[in-house]
Amino acid sequence: MTAAAPEWAFAAALAGLPYMAWDRLGAILAEAGGEPREAWRHVAQGCAGDAWARAAAAVPVEAVADAHIRAGVRVHLHHRDGYPPALAEDHEAPPVVFTLGSPSALDEHIPRAGIIGTRRCTGYGRDVARDFGRELSAAGVAVVSGLAMGIDGASHEGALEAVPVGARPIAVVGSGLDVVYPRRHALLWRRVAESGLIISEAPLGCRPEPWRFPARNRIIAALSDVLVVVESHPAGGSLHTVRSAEERGVTVMAVPGPVRSKASAGTNRLLSEGCPPACDVDDVRVALALETAGRSGRDDPDSRPAPEETDAAVLAILGWEAVSLEEVMARSGLAPARVALALAHLEQGGWARGAAGWWERAAAP
């Protein structure tokens, strides 16, 4: 190890050690005062365990730096200049992230919609994801997804159809940026990198190990202003991203699907639990606009947008004590999907709040 290696190279080398999850890496860096060079020294001396010390002994940090420079991969350290602002304040922010492509894809003024779903999608789901990706990108919304097979890949294919006029696509992957996974997405991977941005918390050379994907999903959630689930099986991996989004207060929308389709079982369940439906791109655009208005409305109650007629009727049913979603539907006489959309509007506008299927007023009109 030489003093010539840049500070970020030590963080990259640490991130590449076997089973170095983001939370453990964060703890090791914190123990070293946030200094990657010092953290590497501690690990190499065995302070974090003999296994990592042995692994570190086989890693030339200078070579790590050279590989990332030659590949055009940027390395960003949390709390340092250049780190993506969209991730900086997240409670599970990666200690180090690696990016390939255009950083402007993450411009804070560009709204972002996550589109996720099952790898084992139907033709219906693939078509919807592709249409949503294309139309959202054309409308100036950056599509965030995971470059996986199925819904993820279809949404990015659609987004690329709108480039260069549309917003740049953003992909979050679970391997090093030189390890394309799945292999059949090599061309799609390259096109996203050329037109938009690919993000990973794994350095070059890291394989797509199974434990990396649940961790990857929290980043998709953190980058999304709204998360759209196109198709999901009852226990699909997409639901991990949904839970991460809910933890962050991100609006989760679901595309309704055929009741006999297993690929839509998860999304239809989300709808039954109160998630607003995404029947077309306009639904997503409305949710994105409400998300922006809702943020400003929470800072200044007088700036909240007035509820529209149907939303106001649903708000009138709510009291200052929580009522169940079933009671709201029964008293409103509206279709369940319309009630769910109205409640989403009211929540994003700062008029109502909901949790676990119960709803109450957050402010008087």
mmCIF file of N, CA, C and O in Angstrom, residues 229-291:
data_model
loop_
_atom_site.group_PDB
_atom_site.id
_atom_site.type_symbol
_atom_site.label_atom_id
_atom_site.label_comp_id
_atom_site.label_asym_id
_atom_site.label_seq_id
_atom_site.Cartn_x
_atom_site.Cartn_y
_atom_site.Cartn_z
ATOM 1 N N VAL A 229 -45.248 -0.376 -9.453
ATOM 2 C CA VAL A 229 -45.071 -1.825 -9.560
ATOM 3 C C VAL A 229 -45.978 -2.305 -10.684
ATOM 4 O O VAL A 229 -47.200 -2.169 -10.607
ATOM 5 N N VAL A 230 -45.386 -2.850 -11.737
ATOM 6 C CA VAL A 230 -46.173 -3.248 -12.908
ATOM 7 C C VAL A 230 -46.729 -4.656 -12.731
ATOM 8 O O VAL A 230 -47.922 -4.890 -12.906
ATOM 9 N N GLU A 231 -45.907 -5.612 -12.404
ATOM 10 C CA GLU A 231 -46.351 -6.982 -12.104
ATOM 11 C C GLU A 231 -45.491 -7.528 -10.977
ATOM 12 O O GLU A 231 -44.288 -7.271 -10.931
ATOM 13 N N SER A 232 -46.108 -8.288 -10.097
ATOM 14 C CA SER A 232 -45.356 -8.917 -9.011
ATOM 15 C C SER A 232 -46.081 -10.159 -8.559
ATOM 16 O O SER A 232 -47.304 -10.147 -8.391
ATOM 17 N N HIS A 233 -45.328 -11.228 -8.359
ATOM 18 C CA HIS A 233 -45.895 -12.427 -7.770
ATOM 19 C C HIS A 233 -46.154 -12.192 -6.275
ATOM 20 O O HIS A 233 -45.642 -11.216 -5.706
ATOM 21 N N PRO A 234 -46.923 -13.056 -5.627
ATOM 22 C CA PRO A 234 -47.318 -12.805 -4.231
ATOM 23 C C PRO A 234 -46.154 -12.560 -3.289
ATOM 24 O O PRO A 234 -46.255 -11.765 -2.357
ATOM 25 N N ALA A 235 -45.028 -13.234 -3.521
ATOM 26 C CA ALA A 235 -43.866 -13.060 -2.640
ATOM 27 C C ALA A 235 -42.650 -12.626 -3.447
ATOM 28 O O ALA A 235 -41.530 -12.995 -3.148
ATOM 29 N N GLY A 236 -42.883 -11.821 -4.482
ATOM 30 C CA GLY A 236 -41.810 -11.420 -5.363
ATOM 31 C C GLY A 236 -40.827 -10.463 -4.722
ATOM 32 O O GLY A 236 -41.128 -9.782 -3.736
ATOM 33 N N GLY A 237 -39.625 -10.381 -5.304
ATOM 34 C CA GLY A 237 -38.599 -9.483 -4.793
ATOM 35 C C GLY A 237 -38.988 -8.023 -4.887
ATOM 36 O O GLY A 237 -38.462 -7.179 -4.156
ATOM 37 N N SER A 238 -39.934 -7.705 -5.783
ATOM 38 C CA SER A 238 -40.380 -6.322 -5.914
ATOM 39 C C SER A 238 -40.961 -5.801 -4.611
ATOM 40 O O SER A 238 -40.889 -4.599 -4.324
ATOM 41 N N LEU A 239 -41.548 -6.696 -3.828
ATOM 42 C CA LEU A 239 -42.173 -6.264 -2.584
ATOM 43 C C LEU A 239 -41.133 -5.781 -1.574
ATOM 44 O O LEU A 239 -41.465 -4.994 -0.684
ATOM 45 N N HIS A 240 -39.881 -6.236 -1.698
ATOM 46 C CA HIS A 240 -38.817 -5.689 -0.844
ATOM 47 C C HIS A 240 -38.602 -4.211 -1.155
ATOM 48 O O HIS A 240 -38.424 -3.390 -0.260
ATOM 49 N N THR A 241 -38.633 -3.881 -2.456
ATOM 50 C CA THR A 241 -38.490 -2.483 -2.851
ATOM 51 C C THR A 241 -39.681 -1.670 -2.372
ATOM 52 O O THR A 241 -39.537 -0.519 -1.955
ATOM 53 N N VAL A 242 -40.865 -2.268 -2.431
ATOM 54 C CA VAL A 242 -42.071 -1.587 -1.946
ATOM 55 C C VAL A 242 -41.932 -1.230 -0.471
ATOM 56 O O VAL A 242 -42.225 -0.100 -0.056
ATOM 57 N N ARG A 243 -41.465 -2.174 0.323
ATOM 58 C CA ARG A 243 -41.310 -1.906 1.765
ATOM 59 C C ARG A 243 -40.280 -0.805 2.003
ATOM 60 O O ARG A 243 -40.460 0.052 2.874
ATOM 61 N N SER A 244 -39.199 -0.828 1.217
ATOM 62 C CA SER A 244 -38.188 0.226 1.351
ATOM 63 C C SER A 244 -38.778 1.583 0.982
ATOM 64 O O SER A 244 -38.466 2.600 1.611
ATOM 65 N N ALA A 245 -39.626 1.599 -0.054
ATOM 66 C CA ALA A 245 -40.267 2.854 -0.447
ATOM 67 C C ALA A 245 -41.208 3.347 0.648
ATOM 68 O O ALA A 245 -41.233 4.540 0.969
ATOM 69 N N GLU A 246 -41.966 2.444 1.223
ATOM 70 C CA GLU A 246 -42.894 2.838 2.281
ATOM 71 C C GLU A 246 -42.149 3.404 3.487
ATOM 72 O O GLU A 246 -42.612 4.356 4.115
ATOM 73 N N GLU A 247 -41.000 2.829 3.810
ATOM 74 C CA GLU A 247 -40.187 3.355 4.914
ATOM 75 C C GLU A 247 -39.779 4.804 4.664
ATOM 76 O O GLU A 247 -39.614 5.580 5.611
ATOM 77 N N ARG A 248 -39.641 5.156 3.401
ATOM 78 C CA ARG A 248 -39.160 6.485 3.036
ATOM 79 C C ARG A 248 -40.287 7.454 2.695
ATOM 80 O O ARG A 248 -40.028 8.581 2.277
ATOM 81 N N GLY A 249 -41.514 7.005 2.828
ATOM 82 C CA GLY A 249 -42.634 7.866 2.509
ATOM 83 C C GLY A 249 -42.836 8.082 1.024
ATOM 84 O O GLY A 249 -43.471 9.050 0.610
ATOM 85 N N VAL A 250 -42.294 7.191 0.201
ATOM 86 C CA VAL A 250 -42.443 7.290 -1.251
ATOM 87 C C VAL A 250 -43.779 6.678 -1.655
ATOM 88 O O VAL A 250 -44.126 5.576 -1.216
ATOM 89 N N THR A 251 -44.529 7.378 -2.481
ATOM 90 C CA THR A 251 -45.805 6.861 -2.969
ATOM 91 C C THR A 251 -45.578 5.612 -3.807
ATOM 92 O O THR A 251 -44.774 5.611 -4.737
ATOM 93 N N VAL A 252 -46.286 4.541 -3.469
ATOM 94 C CA VAL A 252 -46.216 3.284 -4.221
ATOM 95 C C VAL A 252 -47.514 3.129 -5.002
ATOM 96 O O VAL A 252 -48.605 3.189 -4.431
ATOM 97 N N MET A 253 -47.405 2.944 -6.301
ATOM 98 C CA MET A 253 -48.555 2.744 -7.172
ATOM 99 C C MET A 253 -48.468 1.341 -7.778
ATOM 100 O O MET A 253 -47.372 0.799 -7.937
ATOM 101 N N ALA A 254 -49.598 0.784 -8.098
ATOM 102 C CA ALA A 254 -49.630 -0.566 -8.664
ATOM 103 C C ALA A 254 -50.486 -0.588 -9.926
ATOM 104 O O ALA A 254 -51.543 0.048 -9.984
ATOM 105 N N VAL A 255 -50.015 -1.314 -10.929
ATOM 106 C CA VAL A 255 -50.761 -1.484 -12.173
ATOM 107 C C VAL A 255 -51.733 -2.648 -11.998
ATOM 108 O O VAL A 255 -51.297 -3.765 -11.700
ATOM 109 N N PRO A 256 -53.035 -2.428 -12.140
ATOM 110 C CA PRO A 256 -53.987 -3.545 -12.007
ATOM 111 C C PRO A 256 -53.724 -4.601 -13.076
ATOM 112 O O PRO A 256 -53.326 -4.281 -14.204
ATOM 113 N N GLY A 257 -53.943 -5.860 -12.706
ATOM 114 C CA GLY A 257 -53.741 -6.939 -13.653
ATOM 115 C C GLY A 257 -54.858 -7.950 -13.584
ATOM 116 O O GLY A 257 -55.714 -7.897 -12.685
ATOM 117 N N PRO A 258 -54.891 -8.894 -14.516
ATOM 118 C CA PRO A 258 -55.930 -9.927 -14.516
ATOM 119 C C PRO A 258 -55.943 -10.707 -13.203
ATOM 120 O O PRO A 258 -54.881 -11.083 -12.688
ATOM 121 N N VAL A 259 -57.125 -10.940 -12.661
ATOM 122 C CA VAL A 259 -57.233 -11.598 -11.353
ATOM 123 C C VAL A 259 -56.766 -13.045 -11.405
ATOM 124 O O VAL A 259 -56.428 -13.629 -10.366
ATOM 125 N N ARG A 260 -56.733 -13.660 -12.578
ATOM 126 C CA ARG A 260 -56.283 -15.043 -12.693
ATOM 127 C C ARG A 260 -54.785 -15.148 -13.006
ATOM 128 O O ARG A 260 -54.264 -16.244 -13.138
ATOM 129 N N SER A 261 -54.114 -14.024 -13.129
ATOM 130 C CA SER A 261 -52.695 -14.030 -13.464
ATOM 131 C C SER A 261 -51.860 -14.021 -12.191
ATOM 132 O O SER A 261 -51.939 -13.088 -11.385
ATOM 133 N N LYS A 262 -51.013 -15.044 -12.018
ATOM 134 C CA LYS A 262 -50.136 -15.088 -10.849
ATOM 135 C C LYS A 262 -49.160 -13.920 -10.852
ATOM 136 O O LYS A 262 -48.735 -13.443 -9.798
ATOM 137 N N ALA A 263 -48.804 -13.446 -12.057
ATOM 138 C CA ALA A 263 -47.863 -12.347 -12.148
ATOM 139 C C ALA A 263 -48.447 -11.040 -11.626
ATOM 140 O O ALA A 263 -47.707 -10.099 -11.325
ATOM 141 N N SER A 264 -49.768 -10.965 -11.513
ATOM 142 C CA SER A 264 -50.426 -9.759 -11.008
ATOM 143 C C SER A 264 -50.941 -9.925 -9.584
ATOM 144 O O SER A 264 -51.553 -8.996 -9.045
ATOM 145 N N ALA A 265 -50.700 -11.086 -8.985
ATOM 146 C CA ALA A 265 -51.232 -11.328 -7.635
ATOM 147 C C ALA A 265 -50.684 -10.326 -6.626
ATOM 148 O O ALA A 265 -51.399 -9.814 -5.768
ATOM 149 N N GLY A 266 -49.388 -10.017 -6.732
ATOM 150 C CA GLY A 266 -48.782 -9.078 -5.790
ATOM 151 C C GLY A 266 -49.268 -7.662 -5.989
ATOM 152 O O GLY A 266 -49.546 -6.945 -5.021
ATOM 153 N N THR A 267 -49.382 -7.224 -7.239
ATOM 154 C CA THR A 267 -49.842 -5.860 -7.496
ATOM 155 C C THR A 267 -51.310 -5.701 -7.117
ATOM 156 O O THR A 267 -51.705 -4.672 -6.553
ATOM 157 N N ASN A 268 -52.131 -6.693 -7.422
ATOM 158 C CA ASN A 268 -53.541 -6.597 -7.047
ATOM 159 C C ASN A 268 -53.704 -6.568 -5.526
ATOM 160 O O ASN A 268 -54.614 -5.899 -5.000
ATOM 161 N N ARG A 269 -52.824 -7.261 -4.821
ATOM 162 C CA ARG A 269 -52.887 -7.206 -3.357
ATOM 163 C C ARG A 269 -52.507 -5.813 -2.851
ATOM 164 O O ARG A 269 -53.105 -5.301 -1.905
ATOM 165 N N LEU A 270 -51.517 -5.199 -3.496
ATOM 166 C CA LEU A 270 -51.149 -3.833 -3.117
ATOM 167 C C LEU A 270 -52.333 -2.889 -3.295
ATOM 168 O O LEU A 270 -52.586 -2.009 -2.461
ATOM 169 N N LEU A 271 -53.089 -3.076 -4.376
ATOM 170 C CA LEU A 271 -54.270 -2.243 -4.606
ATOM 171 C C LEU A 271 -55.301 -2.456 -3.509
ATOM 172 O O LEU A 271 -55.923 -1.500 -3.021
ATOM 173 N N SER A 272 -55.483 -3.713 -3.097
ATOM 174 C CA SER A 272 -56.457 -4.002 -2.045
ATOM 175 C C SER A 272 -56.039 -3.419 -0.703
ATOM 176 O O SER A 272 -56.879 -3.156 0.164
ATOM 177 N N GLU A 273 -54.728 -3.200 -0.537
ATOM 178 C CA GLU A 273 -54.218 -2.622 0.707
ATOM 179 C C GLU A 273 -54.235 -1.096 0.696
ATOM 180 O O GLU A 273 -53.846 -0.463 1.668
ATOM 181 N N GLY A 274 -54.670 -0.512 -0.422
ATOM 182 C CA GLY A 274 -54.805 0.940 -0.465
ATOM 183 C C GLY A 274 -53.831 1.673 -1.343
ATOM 184 O O GLY A 274 -53.876 2.906 -1.412
ATOM 185 N N CYS A 275 -52.932 0.963 -2.045
ATOM 186 C CA CYS A 275 -52.025 1.655 -2.963
ATOM 187 C C CYS A 275 -52.823 2.224 -4.131
ATOM 188 O O CYS A 275 -53.730 1.556 -4.652
ATOM 189 N N PRO A 276 -52.529 3.444 -4.565
ATOM 190 C CA PRO A 276 -53.253 4.009 -5.702
ATOM 191 C C PRO A 276 -52.921 3.260 -6.986
ATOM 192 O O PRO A 276 -51.792 2.787 -7.170
ATOM 193 N N PRO A 277 -53.889 3.144 -7.880
ATOM 194 C CA PRO A 277 -53.637 2.434 -9.134
ATOM 195 C C PRO A 277 -52.902 3.306 -10.146
ATOM 196 O O PRO A 277 -53.072 4.524 -10.187
ATOM 197 N N ALA A 278 -52.086 2.665 -10.950
ATOM 198 C CA ALA A 278 -51.434 3.323 -12.083
ATOM 199 C C ALA A 278 -52.021 2.696 -13.336
ATOM 200 O O ALA A 278 -51.498 1.698 -13.851
ATOM 201 N N CYS A 279 -53.133 3.251 -13.781
ATOM 202 C CA CYS A 279 -53.808 2.704 -14.958
ATOM 203 C C CYS A 279 -53.213 3.250 -16.250
ATOM 204 O O CYS A 279 -53.354 2.634 -17.299
ATOM 205 N N ASP A 280 -52.592 4.404 -16.154
ATOM 206 C CA ASP A 280 -51.904 4.973 -17.308
ATOM 207 C C ASP A 280 -50.850 5.949 -16.805
ATOM 208 O O ASP A 280 -50.728 6.197 -15.602
ATOM 209 N N VAL A 281 -50.086 6.504 -17.733
ATOM 210 C CA VAL A 281 -48.995 7.395 -17.357
ATOM 211 C C VAL A 281 -49.512 8.659 -16.684
ATOM 212 O O VAL A 281 -48.839 9.229 -15.820
ATOM 213 N N ASP A 282 -50.717 9.097 -17.060
ATOM 214 C CA ASP A 282 -51.267 10.303 -16.428
ATOM 215 C C ASP A 282 -51.434 10.115 -14.924
ATOM 216 O O ASP A 282 -51.227 11.064 -14.156
ATOM 217 N N ASP A 283 -51.791 8.910 -14.486
ATOM 218 C CA ASP A 283 -51.893 8.652 -13.039
ATOM 219 C C ASP A 283 -50.540 8.877 -12.356
ATOM 220 O O ASP A 283 -50.473 9.448 -11.265
ATOM 221 N N VAL A 284 -49.490 8.415 -12.996
ATOM 222 C CA VAL A 284 -48.145 8.567 -12.418
ATOM 223 C C VAL A 284 -47.734 10.032 -12.417
ATOM 224 O O VAL A 284 -47.176 10.538 -11.433
ATOM 225 N N ARG A 285 -48.034 10.743 -13.485
ATOM 226 C CA ARG A 285 -47.683 12.159 -13.554
ATOM 227 C C ARG A 285 -48.423 12.967 -12.500
ATOM 228 O O ARG A 285 -47.859 13.894 -11.909
ATOM 229 N N VAL A 286 -49.688 12.626 -12.259
ATOM 230 C CA VAL A 286 -50.450 13.312 -11.208
ATOM 231 C C VAL A 286 -49.803 13.047 -9.849
ATOM 232 O O VAL A 286 -49.630 13.961 -9.031
ATOM 233 N N ALA A 287 -49.425 11.795 -9.601
ATOM 234 C CA ALA A 287 -48.796 11.459 -8.322
ATOM 235 C C ALA A 287 -47.473 12.196 -8.147
ATOM 236 O O ALA A 287 -47.153 12.662 -7.057
ATOM 237 N N LEU A 288 -46.696 12.318 -9.222
ATOM 238 C CA LEU A 288 -45.435 13.043 -9.143
ATOM 239 C C LEU A 288 -45.672 14.523 -8.840
ATOM 240 O O LEU A 288 -44.972 15.122 -8.024
ATOM 241 N N ALA A 289 -46.692 15.111 -9.475
ATOM 242 C CA ALA A 289 -46.997 16.518 -9.218
ATOM 243 C C ALA A 289 -47.465 16.712 -7.787
ATOM 244 O O ALA A 289 -47.095 17.673 -7.115
ATOM 245 N N LEU A 290 -48.262 15.774 -7.291
ATOM 246 C CA LEU A 290 -48.756 15.866 -5.916
ATOM 247 C C LEU A 290 -47.627 15.665 -4.922
ATOM 248 O O LEU A 290 -47.614 16.269 -3.849
ATOM 249 N N GLU A 291 -46.668 14.812 -5.274
ATOM 250 C CA GLU A 291 -45.524 14.594 -4.384
ATOM 251 C C GLU A 291 -44.753 15.894 -4.194
ATOM 252 O O GLU A 291 -44.397 16.265 -3.077
#
